[in-house]
Amino acid sequence: DTEVTQTPKHLVMGMTNKKSLKCEQHMGHRAMYWYKQKAKKPPELMFVYSYEKLSINESVPSRFSPECPNSSLLNLHLHALQPEDSALYLCASSQDRAGSNQPQHFGDGTRLSIL
Amino acid sequence: AQSVTQPDIHITVSEGASLELRCNYSYGATPYLFWYVQSPGQGLQLLLKYFSGDTLVQGIKGFEAEFKRSQSSFNLRKPSVHWSDAAEYFCAVGAGTASKLTFGTGTRLQVTL
């Protein structure tokens, strides 16, 4: 059982739709991450939040908009996505971002398909 | 910048046989090293990690890994593979003060009965 919960598990949307992905953790972690993973590839970092503040944006297109309402929740708002955005979106959390020695705990992801 | 190489894209082993998955890293100082496993349709699960100290680290599910600084390697081993170990395995390195993990390209493990 994963301690990082992502909803929904699957999402199909058109290119003009607006939708949101949700991630929740109750481990008291203060760093949260969004990754994108294409088939047969490793995860690619998109965003890092540390203490509810955006600390890293890996030059992600503005059609992806992250939000961290509190220390347990992380959202990814989607708008006007392209077919190439179809992928598995993974959320992760770690105790804090004070160094890369913090193991990241991953959710099971949201499988996103853009029509 | 750090990098990770997993030379084997796909490995097939028989159930009960031993397993070694290779991982080589590139980083100027002592890296933080991780092995993750991903089953189909699921997220990544942390198998084990190395930060410092004993170079042989034990993880979950009977896995272990050995850090060899002279070879810049962090190979994953298991003495006897089970069919349920079939999955994708990722080696990753974290370095510096950023919260970035650099992943290898992964090794797909197939287990034959």
mmCIF file with all atom_site columns, C-alpha atoms in Angstrom:
data_model
loop_
_atom_site.group_PDB
_atom_site.id
_atom_site.type_symbol
_atom_site.label_atom_id
_atom_site.label_alt_id
_atom_site.label_comp_id
_atom_site.label_asym_id
_atom_site.label_entity_id
_atom_site.label_seq_id
_atom_site.pdbx_PDB_ins_code
_atom_site.Cartn_x
_atom_site.Cartn_y
_atom_site.Cartn_z
_atom_site.occupancy
_atom_site.B_iso_or_equiv
_atom_site.pdbx_formal_charge
_atom_site.auth_seq_id
_atom_site.auth_comp_id
_atom_site.auth_asym_id
_atom_site.auth_atom_id
_atom_site.pdbx_PDB_model_num
ATOM 1   C CA . ASP A 1 1   ? 0.000   0.000   0.000   1.00 0.00 ? 1   ASP A CA 1
ATOM 2   C CA . THR A 1 2   ? 1.319   3.395   -0.997  1.00 0.00 ? 2   THR A CA 1
ATOM 3   C CA . GLU A 1 3   ? 1.337   6.262   1.511   1.00 0.00 ? 3   GLU A CA 1
ATOM 4   C CA . VAL A 1 4   ? 1.028   8.801   -1.282  1.00 0.00 ? 4   VAL A CA 1
ATOM 5   C CA . THR A 1 5   ? -2.455  8.765   -2.768  1.00 0.00 ? 5   THR A CA 1
ATOM 6   C CA . GLN A 1 6   ? -3.175  10.049  -6.252  1.00 0.00 ? 6   GLN A CA 1
ATOM 7   C CA . THR A 1 7   ? -6.557  10.630  -7.833  1.00 0.00 ? 7   THR A CA 1
ATOM 8   C CA . PRO A 1 8   ? -7.888  9.907   -10.311 1.00 0.00 ? 8   PRO A CA 1
ATOM 9   C CA . LYS A 1 9   ? -6.067  6.748   -11.396 1.00 0.00 ? 9   LYS A CA 1
ATOM 10  C CA . HIS A 1 10  ? -7.048  7.297   -15.009 1.00 0.00 ? 10  HIS A CA 1
ATOM 11  C CA . LEU A 1 11  ? -8.084  10.444  -16.853 1.00 0.00 ? 11  LEU A CA 1
ATOM 12  C CA . VAL A 1 12  ? -9.117  10.962  -20.447 1.00 0.00 ? 12  VAL A CA 1
ATOM 13  C CA . MET A 1 13  ? -9.564  14.526  -21.597 1.00 0.00 ? 13  MET A CA 1
ATOM 14  C CA . GLY A 1 14  ? -9.865  16.556  -24.748 1.00 0.00 ? 14  GLY A CA 1
ATOM 15  C CA . MET A 1 15  ? -7.408  19.247  -25.674 1.00 0.00 ? 15  MET A CA 1
ATOM 16  C CA . THR A 1 16  ? -9.794  22.022  -24.659 1.00 0.00 ? 16  THR A CA 1
ATOM 17  C CA . ASN A 1 17  ? -10.730 20.593  -21.273 1.00 0.00 ? 17  ASN A CA 1
ATOM 18  C CA . LYS A 1 18  ? -9.618  21.732  -17.858 1.00 0.00 ? 18  LYS A CA 1
ATOM 19  C CA . LYS A 1 19  ? -8.937  19.080  -15.266 1.00 0.00 ? 19  LYS A CA 1
ATOM 20  C CA . SER A 1 20  ? -6.896  18.613  -12.105 1.00 0.00 ? 20  SER A CA 1
ATOM 21  C CA . LEU A 1 21  ? -4.774  15.846  -10.670 1.00 0.00 ? 21  LEU A CA 1
ATOM 22  C CA . LYS A 1 22  ? -4.664  15.462  -6.922  1.00 0.00 ? 22  LYS A CA 1
ATOM 23  C CA . CYS A 1 23  ? -2.007  14.087  -4.607  1.00 0.00 ? 23  CYS A CA 1
ATOM 24  C CA . GLU A 1 24  ? -2.230  13.596  -0.851  1.00 0.00 ? 24  GLU A CA 1
ATOM 25  C CA . GLN A 1 25  ? 0.224   12.399  1.774   1.00 0.00 ? 25  GLN A CA 1
ATOM 26  C CA . HIS A 1 26  ? -0.101  12.144  5.541   1.00 0.00 ? 26  HIS A CA 1
ATOM 27  C CA . MET A 1 27  ? 3.483   11.330  6.442   1.00 0.00 ? 27  MET A CA 1
ATOM 28  C CA . GLY A 1 28  ? 4.284   14.865  7.569   1.00 0.00 ? 28  GLY A CA 1
ATOM 29  C CA . HIS A 1 29  ? 6.560   15.353  4.583   1.00 0.00 ? 29  HIS A CA 1
ATOM 30  C CA . ARG A 1 30  ? 7.314   18.946  3.644   1.00 0.00 ? 30  ARG A CA 1
ATOM 31  C CA . ALA A 1 31  ? 8.593   18.421  0.097   1.00 0.00 ? 31  ALA A CA 1
ATOM 32  C CA . MET A 1 32  ? 6.343   17.266  -2.727  1.00 0.00 ? 32  MET A CA 1
ATOM 33  C CA . TYR A 1 33  ? 7.071   16.576  -6.376  1.00 0.00 ? 33  TYR A CA 1
ATOM 34  C CA . TRP A 1 34  ? 5.380   16.092  -9.729  1.00 0.00 ? 34  TRP A CA 1
ATOM 35  C CA . TYR A 1 35  ? 6.962   13.830  -12.325 1.00 0.00 ? 35  TYR A CA 1
ATOM 36  C CA . LYS A 1 36  ? 5.956   12.895  -15.840 1.00 0.00 ? 36  LYS A CA 1
ATOM 37  C CA . GLN A 1 37  ? 6.738   9.408   -17.088 1.00 0.00 ? 37  GLN A CA 1
ATOM 38  C CA . LYS A 1 38  ? 6.393   8.262   -20.681 1.00 0.00 ? 38  LYS A CA 1
ATOM 39  C CA . ALA A 1 39  ? 6.210   4.567   -21.503 1.00 0.00 ? 39  ALA A CA 1
ATOM 40  C CA . LYS A 1 40  ? 9.481   2.694   -21.075 1.00 0.00 ? 40  LYS A CA 1
ATOM 41  C CA . LYS A 1 41  ? 11.234  5.836   -19.809 1.00 0.00 ? 41  LYS A CA 1
ATOM 42  C CA . PRO A 1 42  ? 12.350  7.022   -16.371 1.00 0.00 ? 42  PRO A CA 1
ATOM 43  C CA . PRO A 1 43  ? 10.353  9.694   -14.553 1.00 0.00 ? 43  PRO A CA 1
ATOM 44  C CA . GLU A 1 44  ? 11.118  13.300  -15.481 1.00 0.00 ? 44  GLU A CA 1
ATOM 45  C CA . LEU A 1 45  ? 10.908  15.932  -12.785 1.00 0.00 ? 45  LEU A CA 1
ATOM 46  C CA . MET A 1 46  ? 8.386   18.704  -13.408 1.00 0.00 ? 46  MET A CA 1
ATOM 47  C CA . PHE A 1 47  ? 7.942   20.642  -10.147 1.00 0.00 ? 47  PHE A CA 1
ATOM 48  C CA . VAL A 1 48  ? 9.177   20.629  -6.566  1.00 0.00 ? 48  VAL A CA 1
ATOM 49  C CA . TYR A 1 49  ? 7.359   22.218  -3.654  1.00 0.00 ? 49  TYR A CA 1
ATOM 50  C CA . SER A 1 50  ? 9.135   22.794  -0.378  1.00 0.00 ? 50  SER A CA 1
ATOM 51  C CA . TYR A 1 51  ? 7.155   23.971  2.640   1.00 0.00 ? 51  TYR A CA 1
ATOM 52  C CA . GLU A 1 52  ? 4.233   24.779  0.334   1.00 0.00 ? 52  GLU A CA 1
ATOM 53  C CA . LYS A 1 53  ? 6.353   27.033  -1.867  1.00 0.00 ? 53  LYS A CA 1
ATOM 54  C CA . LEU A 1 54  ? 7.344   26.260  -5.440  1.00 0.00 ? 54  LEU A CA 1
ATOM 55  C CA . SER A 1 55  ? 11.092  25.771  -5.430  1.00 0.00 ? 55  SER A CA 1
ATOM 56  C CA . ILE A 1 56  ? 11.805  24.079  -8.755  1.00 0.00 ? 56  ILE A CA 1
ATOM 57  C CA . ASN A 1 57  ? 10.041  24.385  -12.105 1.00 0.00 ? 57  ASN A CA 1
ATOM 58  C CA . GLU A 1 58  ? 11.829  22.373  -14.753 1.00 0.00 ? 58  GLU A CA 1
ATOM 59  C CA . SER A 1 59  ? 10.763  24.703  -17.574 1.00 0.00 ? 59  SER A CA 1
ATOM 60  C CA . VAL A 1 60  ? 7.360   23.061  -17.744 1.00 0.00 ? 60  VAL A CA 1
ATOM 61  C CA . PRO A 1 61  ? 4.845   24.577  -20.215 1.00 0.00 ? 61  PRO A CA 1
ATOM 62  C CA . SER A 1 62  ? 2.279   26.879  -18.638 1.00 0.00 ? 62  SER A CA 1
ATOM 63  C CA . ARG A 1 63  ? -0.557  24.533  -19.570 1.00 0.00 ? 63  ARG A CA 1
ATOM 64  C CA . PHE A 1 64  ? 0.540   22.656  -16.438 1.00 0.00 ? 64  PHE A CA 1
ATOM 65  C CA . SER A 1 65  ? -0.119  24.657  -13.287 1.00 0.00 ? 65  SER A CA 1
ATOM 66  C CA . PRO A 1 66  ? 0.856   23.243  -9.889  1.00 0.00 ? 66  PRO A CA 1
ATOM 67  C CA . GLU A 1 67  ? -0.690  24.209  -6.594  1.00 0.00 ? 67  GLU A CA 1
ATOM 68  C CA . CYS A 1 68  ? 0.106   23.277  -3.009  1.00 0.00 ? 68  CYS A CA 1
ATOM 69  C CA . PRO A 1 69  ? -2.828  24.333  -0.806  1.00 0.00 ? 69  PRO A CA 1
ATOM 70  C CA . ASN A 1 70  ? -1.282  22.855  2.343   1.00 0.00 ? 70  ASN A CA 1
ATOM 71  C CA . SER A 1 71  ? 1.517   20.567  3.437   1.00 0.00 ? 71  SER A CA 1
ATOM 72  C CA . SER A 1 72  ? -0.486  17.413  2.697   1.00 0.00 ? 72  SER A CA 1
ATOM 73  C CA . LEU A 1 73  ? -1.958  18.274  -0.678  1.00 0.00 ? 73  LEU A CA 1
ATOM 74  C CA . LEU A 1 74  ? -0.526  18.849  -4.119  1.00 0.00 ? 74  LEU A CA 1
ATOM 75  C CA . ASN A 1 75  ? -2.567  19.567  -7.221  1.00 0.00 ? 75  ASN A CA 1
ATOM 76  C CA . LEU A 1 76  ? -1.676  19.755  -10.882 1.00 0.00 ? 76  LEU A CA 1
ATOM 77  C CA . HIS A 1 77  ? -4.094  21.803  -12.937 1.00 0.00 ? 77  HIS A CA 1
ATOM 78  C CA . LEU A 1 78  ? -4.272  20.933  -16.622 1.00 0.00 ? 78  LEU A CA 1
ATOM 79  C CA . HIS A 1 79  ? -5.530  23.141  -19.440 1.00 0.00 ? 79  HIS A CA 1
ATOM 80  C CA . ALA A 1 80  ? -5.256  22.974  -23.220 1.00 0.00 ? 80  ALA A CA 1
ATOM 81  C CA . LEU A 1 81  ? -3.028  19.929  -23.180 1.00 0.00 ? 81  LEU A CA 1
ATOM 82  C CA . GLN A 1 82  ? -1.493  18.385  -26.275 1.00 0.00 ? 82  GLN A CA 1
ATOM 83  C CA . PRO A 1 83  ? -1.525  14.713  -27.317 1.00 0.00 ? 83  PRO A CA 1
ATOM 84  C CA . GLU A 1 84  ? 2.170   14.459  -26.413 1.00 0.00 ? 84  GLU A CA 1
ATOM 85  C CA . ASP A 1 85  ? 1.217   15.213  -22.807 1.00 0.00 ? 85  ASP A CA 1
ATOM 86  C CA . SER A 1 86  ? -0.317  11.759  -22.526 1.00 0.00 ? 86  SER A CA 1
ATOM 87  C CA . ALA A 1 87  ? 1.731   9.996   -19.876 1.00 0.00 ? 87  ALA A CA 1
ATOM 88  C CA . LEU A 1 88  ? 1.777   8.663   -16.325 1.00 0.00 ? 88  LEU A CA 1
ATOM 89  C CA . TYR A 1 89  ? 1.933   11.542  -13.853 1.00 0.00 ? 89  TYR A CA 1
ATOM 90  C CA . LEU A 1 90  ? 3.578   10.624  -10.589 1.00 0.00 ? 90  LEU A CA 1
ATOM 91  C CA . CYS A 1 91  ? 3.492   12.474  -7.321  1.00 0.00 ? 91  CYS A CA 1
ATOM 92  C CA . ALA A 1 92  ? 6.175   11.971  -4.685  1.00 0.00 ? 92  ALA A CA 1
ATOM 93  C CA . SER A 1 93  ? 7.014   13.345  -1.276  1.00 0.00 ? 93  SER A CA 1
ATOM 94  C CA . SER A 1 94  ? 10.049  13.461  0.974   1.00 0.00 ? 94  SER A CA 1
ATOM 95  C CA . GLN A 1 95  ? 10.697  14.597  4.499   1.00 0.00 ? 95  GLN A CA 1
ATOM 96  C CA . ASP A 1 96  ? 12.120  17.931  3.420   1.00 0.00 ? 96  ASP A CA 1
ATOM 97  C CA . ARG A 1 97  ? 14.308  19.264  0.670   1.00 0.00 ? 97  ARG A CA 1
ATOM 98  C CA . ALA A 1 98  ? 17.342  20.032  2.752   1.00 0.00 ? 98  ALA A CA 1
ATOM 99  C CA . GLY A 1 99  ? 19.502  17.818  0.628   1.00 0.00 ? 99  GLY A CA 1
ATOM 100 C CA . SER A 1 100 ? 19.208  15.010  -1.818  1.00 0.00 ? 100 SER A CA 1
ATOM 101 C CA . ASN A 1 101 ? 19.584  12.327  0.841   1.00 0.00 ? 101 ASN A CA 1
ATOM 102 C CA . GLN A 1 102 ? 15.874  12.290  1.433   1.00 0.00 ? 102 GLN A CA 1
ATOM 103 C CA . PRO A 1 103 ? 14.271  9.265   -0.211  1.00 0.00 ? 103 PRO A CA 1
ATOM 104 C CA . GLN A 1 104 ? 11.211  10.121  -2.206  1.00 0.00 ? 104 GLN A CA 1
ATOM 105 C CA . HIS A 1 105 ? 8.004   8.159   -1.747  1.00 0.00 ? 105 HIS A CA 1
ATOM 106 C CA . PHE A 1 106 ? 5.888   7.799   -4.851  1.00 0.00 ? 106 PHE A CA 1
ATOM 107 C CA . GLY A 1 107 ? 2.194   7.413   -5.477  1.00 0.00 ? 107 GLY A CA 1
ATOM 108 C CA . ASP A 1 108 ? 0.807   5.007   -8.080  1.00 0.00 ? 108 ASP A CA 1
ATOM 109 C CA . GLY A 1 109 ? 0.250   7.800   -10.550 1.00 0.00 ? 109 GLY A CA 1
ATOM 110 C CA . THR A 1 110 ? -2.503  9.092   -12.786 1.00 0.00 ? 110 THR A CA 1
ATOM 111 C CA . ARG A 1 111 ? -2.594  7.685   -16.300 1.00 0.00 ? 111 ARG A CA 1
ATOM 112 C CA . LEU A 1 112 ? -3.509  10.653  -18.504 1.00 0.00 ? 112 LEU A CA 1
ATOM 113 C CA . SER A 1 113 ? -4.712  10.315  -22.081 1.00 0.00 ? 113 SER A CA 1
ATOM 114 C CA . ILE A 1 114 ? -5.265  13.364  -24.280 1.00 0.00 ? 114 ILE A CA 1
ATOM 115 C CA . LEU A 1 115 ? -7.660  12.905  -27.179 1.00 0.00 ? 115 LEU A CA 1
ATOM 116 C CA . ALA B 2 1   ? 26.141  17.371  -13.387 1.00 0.00 ? 1   ALA B CA 1
ATOM 117 C CA . GLN B 2 2   ? 25.452  13.877  -12.172 1.00 0.00 ? 2   GLN B CA 1
ATOM 118 C CA . SER B 2 3   ? 24.414  11.018  -14.433 1.00 0.00 ? 3   SER B CA 1
ATOM 119 C CA . VAL B 2 4   ? 23.394  7.392   -14.088 1.00 0.00 ? 4   VAL B CA 1
ATOM 120 C CA . THR B 2 5   ? 23.920  4.553   -16.522 1.00 0.00 ? 5   THR B CA 1
ATOM 121 C CA . GLN B 2 6   ? 22.096  1.248   -16.437 1.00 0.00 ? 6   GLN B CA 1
ATOM 122 C CA . PRO B 2 7   ? 23.784  -0.744  -19.198 1.00 0.00 ? 7   PRO B CA 1
ATOM 123 C CA . ASP B 2 8   ? 21.221  -3.535  -19.359 1.00 0.00 ? 8   ASP B CA 1
ATOM 124 C CA . ILE B 2 9   ? 17.876  -2.614  -20.892 1.00 0.00 ? 9   ILE B CA 1
ATOM 125 C CA . HIS B 2 10  ? 16.359  -6.049  -20.427 1.00 0.00 ? 10  HIS B CA 1
ATOM 126 C CA . ILE B 2 11  ? 17.419  -9.063  -18.346 1.00 0.00 ? 11  ILE B CA 1
ATOM 127 C CA . THR B 2 12  ? 15.801  -12.480 -18.165 1.00 0.00 ? 12  THR B CA 1
ATOM 128 C CA . VAL B 2 13  ? 16.502  -14.874 -15.317 1.00 0.00 ? 13  VAL B CA 1
ATOM 129 C CA . SER B 2 14  ? 14.977  -18.127 -14.173 1.00 0.00 ? 14  SER B CA 1
ATOM 130 C CA . GLU B 2 15  ? 13.077  -18.235 -10.924 1.00 0.00 ? 15  GLU B CA 1
ATOM 131 C CA . GLY B 2 16  ? 15.428  -19.205 -8.124  1.00 0.00 ? 16  GLY B CA 1
ATOM 132 C CA . ALA B 2 17  ? 18.500  -17.934 -9.944  1.00 0.00 ? 17  ALA B CA 1
ATOM 133 C CA . SER B 2 18  ? 20.634  -15.094 -8.644  1.00 0.00 ? 18  SER B CA 1
ATOM 134 C CA . LEU B 2 19  ? 20.322  -11.592 -10.010 1.00 0.00 ? 19  LEU B CA 1
ATOM 135 C CA . GLU B 2 20  ? 22.638  -8.644  -10.447 1.00 0.00 ? 20  GLU B CA 1
ATOM 136 C CA . LEU B 2 21  ? 21.510  -5.366  -12.013 1.00 0.00 ? 21  LEU B CA 1
ATOM 137 C CA . ARG B 2 22  ? 24.236  -2.907  -12.901 1.00 0.00 ? 22  ARG B CA 1
ATOM 138 C CA . CYS B 2 23  ? 24.311  0.785   -12.169 1.00 0.00 ? 23  CYS B CA 1
ATOM 139 C CA . ASN B 2 24  ? 27.131  3.237   -12.784 1.00 0.00 ? 24  ASN B CA 1
ATOM 140 C CA . TYR B 2 25  ? 27.021  6.832   -11.712 1.00 0.00 ? 25  TYR B CA 1
ATOM 141 C CA . SER B 2 26  ? 28.972  9.954   -12.430 1.00 0.00 ? 26  SER B CA 1
ATOM 142 C CA . TYR B 2 27  ? 29.374  12.561  -9.725  1.00 0.00 ? 27  TYR B CA 1
ATOM 143 C CA . GLY B 2 28  ? 32.340  14.395  -8.259  1.00 0.00 ? 28  GLY B CA 1
ATOM 144 C CA . ALA B 2 29  ? 31.627  13.824  -4.600  1.00 0.00 ? 29  ALA B CA 1
ATOM 145 C CA . THR B 2 30  ? 29.950  11.074  -2.619  1.00 0.00 ? 30  THR B CA 1
ATOM 146 C CA . PRO B 2 31  ? 26.500  10.647  -4.109  1.00 0.00 ? 31  PRO B CA 1
ATOM 147 C CA . TYR B 2 32  ? 23.247  9.603   -2.538  1.00 0.00 ? 32  TYR B CA 1
ATOM 148 C CA . LEU B 2 33  ? 22.185  6.427   -4.346  1.00 0.00 ? 33  LEU B CA 1
ATOM 149 C CA . PHE B 2 34  ? 18.818  4.745   -4.594  1.00 0.00 ? 34  PHE B CA 1
ATOM 150 C CA . TRP B 2 35  ? 17.224  1.737   -6.224  1.00 0.00 ? 35  TRP B CA 1
ATOM 151 C CA . TYR B 2 36  ? 13.521  1.845   -7.066  1.00 0.00 ? 36  TYR B CA 1
ATOM 152 C CA . VAL B 2 37  ? 11.258  -0.823  -8.516  1.00 0.00 ? 37  VAL B CA 1
ATOM 153 C CA . GLN B 2 38  ? 8.182   -0.182  -10.639 1.00 0.00 ? 38  GLN B CA 1
ATOM 154 C CA . SER B 2 39  ? 5.598   -2.857  -11.352 1.00 0.00 ? 39  SER B CA 1
ATOM 155 C CA . PRO B 2 40  ? 3.299   -2.370  -14.342 1.00 0.00 ? 40  PRO B CA 1
ATOM 156 C CA . GLY B 2 41  ? 0.692   0.304   -13.734 1.00 0.00 ? 41  GLY B CA 1
ATOM 157 C CA . GLN B 2 42  ? 2.172   1.329   -10.426 1.00 0.00 ? 42  GLN B CA 1
ATOM 158 C CA . GLY B 2 43  ? 4.419   3.978   -8.974  1.00 0.00 ? 43  GLY B CA 1
ATOM 159 C CA . LEU B 2 44  ? 8.003   3.583   -7.854  1.00 0.00 ? 44  LEU B CA 1
ATOM 160 C CA . GLN B 2 45  ? 8.810   1.753   -4.654  1.00 0.00 ? 45  GLN B CA 1
ATOM 161 C CA . LEU B 2 46  ? 12.067  2.415   -2.837  1.00 0.00 ? 46  LEU B CA 1
ATOM 162 C CA . LEU B 2 47  ? 14.114  -0.775  -2.482  1.00 0.00 ? 47  LEU B CA 1
ATOM 163 C CA . LEU B 2 48  ? 17.164  0.620   -0.727  1.00 0.00 ? 48  LEU B CA 1
ATOM 164 C CA . LYS B 2 49  ? 19.404  3.653   -0.369  1.00 0.00 ? 49  LYS B CA 1
ATOM 165 C CA . TYR B 2 50  ? 23.049  4.477   0.275   1.00 0.00 ? 50  TYR B CA 1
ATOM 166 C CA . PHE B 2 51  ? 24.219  7.675   1.915   1.00 0.00 ? 51  PHE B CA 1
ATOM 167 C CA . SER B 2 52  ? 27.423  6.784   3.740   1.00 0.00 ? 52  SER B CA 1
ATOM 168 C CA . GLY B 2 53  ? 28.983  4.163   5.970   1.00 0.00 ? 53  GLY B CA 1
ATOM 169 C CA . ASP B 2 54  ? 28.780  0.462   5.250   1.00 0.00 ? 54  ASP B CA 1
ATOM 170 C CA . THR B 2 55  ? 29.064  -0.015  1.507   1.00 0.00 ? 55  THR B CA 1
ATOM 171 C CA . LEU B 2 56  ? 26.792  -3.057  1.493   1.00 0.00 ? 56  LEU B CA 1
ATOM 172 C CA . VAL B 2 57  ? 23.216  -2.005  2.100   1.00 0.00 ? 57  VAL B CA 1
ATOM 173 C CA . GLN B 2 58  ? 20.229  -4.201  2.692   1.00 0.00 ? 58  GLN B CA 1
ATOM 174 C CA . GLY B 2 59  ? 16.819  -3.370  1.349   1.00 0.00 ? 59  GLY B CA 1
ATOM 175 C CA . ILE B 2 60  ? 13.332  -4.714  1.221   1.00 0.00 ? 60  ILE B CA 1
ATOM 176 C CA . LYS B 2 61  ? 12.219  -7.916  -0.538  1.00 0.00 ? 61  LYS B CA 1
ATOM 177 C CA . GLY B 2 62  ? 15.624  -9.562  -0.027  1.00 0.00 ? 62  GLY B CA 1
ATOM 178 C CA . PHE B 2 63  ? 17.561  -7.106  -2.193  1.00 0.00 ? 63  PHE B CA 1
ATOM 179 C CA . GLU B 2 64  ? 20.984  -5.714  -1.409  1.00 0.00 ? 64  GLU B CA 1
ATOM 180 C CA . ALA B 2 65  ? 23.357  -3.339  -3.169  1.00 0.00 ? 65  ALA B CA 1
ATOM 181 C CA . GLU B 2 66  ? 27.038  -2.639  -2.913  1.00 0.00 ? 66  GLU B CA 1
ATOM 182 C CA . PHE B 2 67  ? 28.590  0.789   -3.332  1.00 0.00 ? 67  PHE B CA 1
ATOM 183 C CA . LYS B 2 68  ? 32.008  0.663   -4.982  1.00 0.00 ? 68  LYS B CA 1
ATOM 184 C CA . ARG B 2 69  ? 33.588  4.085   -5.190  1.00 0.00 ? 69  ARG B CA 1
ATOM 185 C CA . SER B 2 70  ? 36.545  2.885   -7.254  1.00 0.00 ? 70  SER B CA 1
ATOM 186 C CA . GLN B 2 71  ? 34.200  1.588   -9.945  1.00 0.00 ? 71  GLN B CA 1
ATOM 187 C CA . SER B 2 72  ? 31.514  4.295   -9.541  1.00 0.00 ? 72  SER B CA 1
ATOM 188 C CA . SER B 2 73  ? 29.014  1.491   -9.251  1.00 0.00 ? 73  SER B CA 1
ATOM 189 C CA . PHE B 2 74  ? 25.997  0.621   -7.132  1.00 0.00 ? 74  PHE B CA 1
ATOM 190 C CA . ASN B 2 75  ? 24.858  -2.788  -8.340  1.00 0.00 ? 75  ASN B CA 1
ATOM 191 C CA . LEU B 2 76  ? 21.684  -4.409  -7.072  1.00 0.00 ? 76  LEU B CA 1
ATOM 192 C CA . ARG B 2 77  ? 21.697  -8.095  -6.159  1.00 0.00 ? 77  ARG B CA 1
ATOM 193 C CA . LYS B 2 78  ? 19.330  -10.785 -5.030  1.00 0.00 ? 78  LYS B CA 1
ATOM 194 C CA . PRO B 2 79  ? 20.420  -14.353 -4.316  1.00 0.00 ? 79  PRO B CA 1
ATOM 195 C CA . SER B 2 80  ? 17.208  -16.040 -5.456  1.00 0.00 ? 80  SER B CA 1
ATOM 196 C CA . VAL B 2 81  ? 14.693  -14.341 -7.719  1.00 0.00 ? 81  VAL B CA 1
ATOM 197 C CA . HIS B 2 82  ? 10.952  -14.881 -7.383  1.00 0.00 ? 82  HIS B CA 1
ATOM 198 C CA . TRP B 2 83  ? 8.461   -14.571 -10.236 1.00 0.00 ? 83  TRP B CA 1
ATOM 199 C CA . SER B 2 84  ? 6.947   -11.542 -8.461  1.00 0.00 ? 84  SER B CA 1
ATOM 200 C CA . ASP B 2 85  ? 10.245  -9.665  -8.893  1.00 0.00 ? 85  ASP B CA 1
ATOM 201 C CA . ALA B 2 86  ? 9.488   -9.142  -12.576 1.00 0.00 ? 86  ALA B CA 1
ATOM 202 C CA . ALA B 2 87  ? 9.338   -5.366  -12.957 1.00 0.00 ? 87  ALA B CA 1
ATOM 203 C CA . GLU B 2 88  ? 11.282  -2.302  -14.077 1.00 0.00 ? 88  GLU B CA 1
ATOM 204 C CA . TYR B 2 89  ? 14.211  -1.318  -11.887 1.00 0.00 ? 89  TYR B CA 1
ATOM 205 C CA . PHE B 2 90  ? 15.585  2.203   -11.709 1.00 0.00 ? 90  PHE B CA 1
ATOM 206 C CA . CYS B 2 91  ? 18.837  3.329   -10.198 1.00 0.00 ? 91  CYS B CA 1
ATOM 207 C CA . ALA B 2 92  ? 18.903  6.989   -9.156  1.00 0.00 ? 92  ALA B CA 1
ATOM 208 C CA . VAL B 2 93  ? 21.395  9.461   -7.773  1.00 0.00 ? 93  VAL B CA 1
ATOM 209 C CA . GLY B 2 94  ? 20.756  12.555  -5.716  1.00 0.00 ? 94  GLY B CA 1
ATOM 210 C CA . ALA B 2 95  ? 23.488  15.065  -5.359  1.00 0.00 ? 95  ALA B CA 1
ATOM 211 C CA . GLY B 2 96  ? 24.118  18.471  -3.903  1.00 0.00 ? 96  GLY B CA 1
ATOM 212 C CA . THR B 2 97  ? 21.513  20.474  -2.094  1.00 0.00 ? 97  THR B CA 1
ATOM 213 C CA . ALA B 2 98  ? 18.855  20.310  -4.772  1.00 0.00 ? 98  ALA B CA 1
ATOM 214 C CA . SER B 2 99  ? 15.982  17.912  -4.406  1.00 0.00 ? 99  SER B CA 1
ATOM 215 C CA . LYS B 2 100 ? 16.584  16.407  -7.793  1.00 0.00 ? 100 LYS B CA 1
ATOM 216 C CA . LEU B 2 101 ? 16.922  12.736  -8.466  1.00 0.00 ? 101 LEU B CA 1
ATOM 217 C CA . THR B 2 102 ? 18.642  11.704  -11.663 1.00 0.00 ? 102 THR B CA 1
ATOM 218 C CA . PHE B 2 103 ? 17.314  8.360   -12.840 1.00 0.00 ? 103 PHE B CA 1
ATOM 219 C CA . GLY B 2 104 ? 18.936  5.778   -15.037 1.00 0.00 ? 104 GLY B CA 1
ATOM 220 C CA . THR B 2 105 ? 17.025  4.549   -18.053 1.00 0.00 ? 105 THR B CA 1
ATOM 221 C CA . GLY B 2 106 ? 15.874  1.457   -16.191 1.00 0.00 ? 106 GLY B CA 1
ATOM 222 C CA . THR B 2 107 ? 16.325  -2.305  -16.513 1.00 0.00 ? 107 THR B CA 1
ATOM 223 C CA . ARG B 2 108 ? 13.352  -4.493  -17.251 1.00 0.00 ? 108 ARG B CA 1
ATOM 224 C CA . LEU B 2 109 ? 13.538  -7.809  -15.406 1.00 0.00 ? 109 LEU B CA 1
ATOM 225 C CA . GLN B 2 110 ? 11.724  -10.810 -16.770 1.00 0.00 ? 110 GLN B CA 1
ATOM 226 C CA . VAL B 2 111 ? 11.519  -13.976 -14.673 1.00 0.00 ? 111 VAL B CA 1
ATOM 227 C CA . THR B 2 112 ? 10.911  -17.330 -16.318 1.00 0.00 ? 112 THR B CA 1
ATOM 228 C CA . LEU B 2 113 ? 9.375   -20.207 -14.411 1.00 0.00 ? 113 LEU B CA 1
#
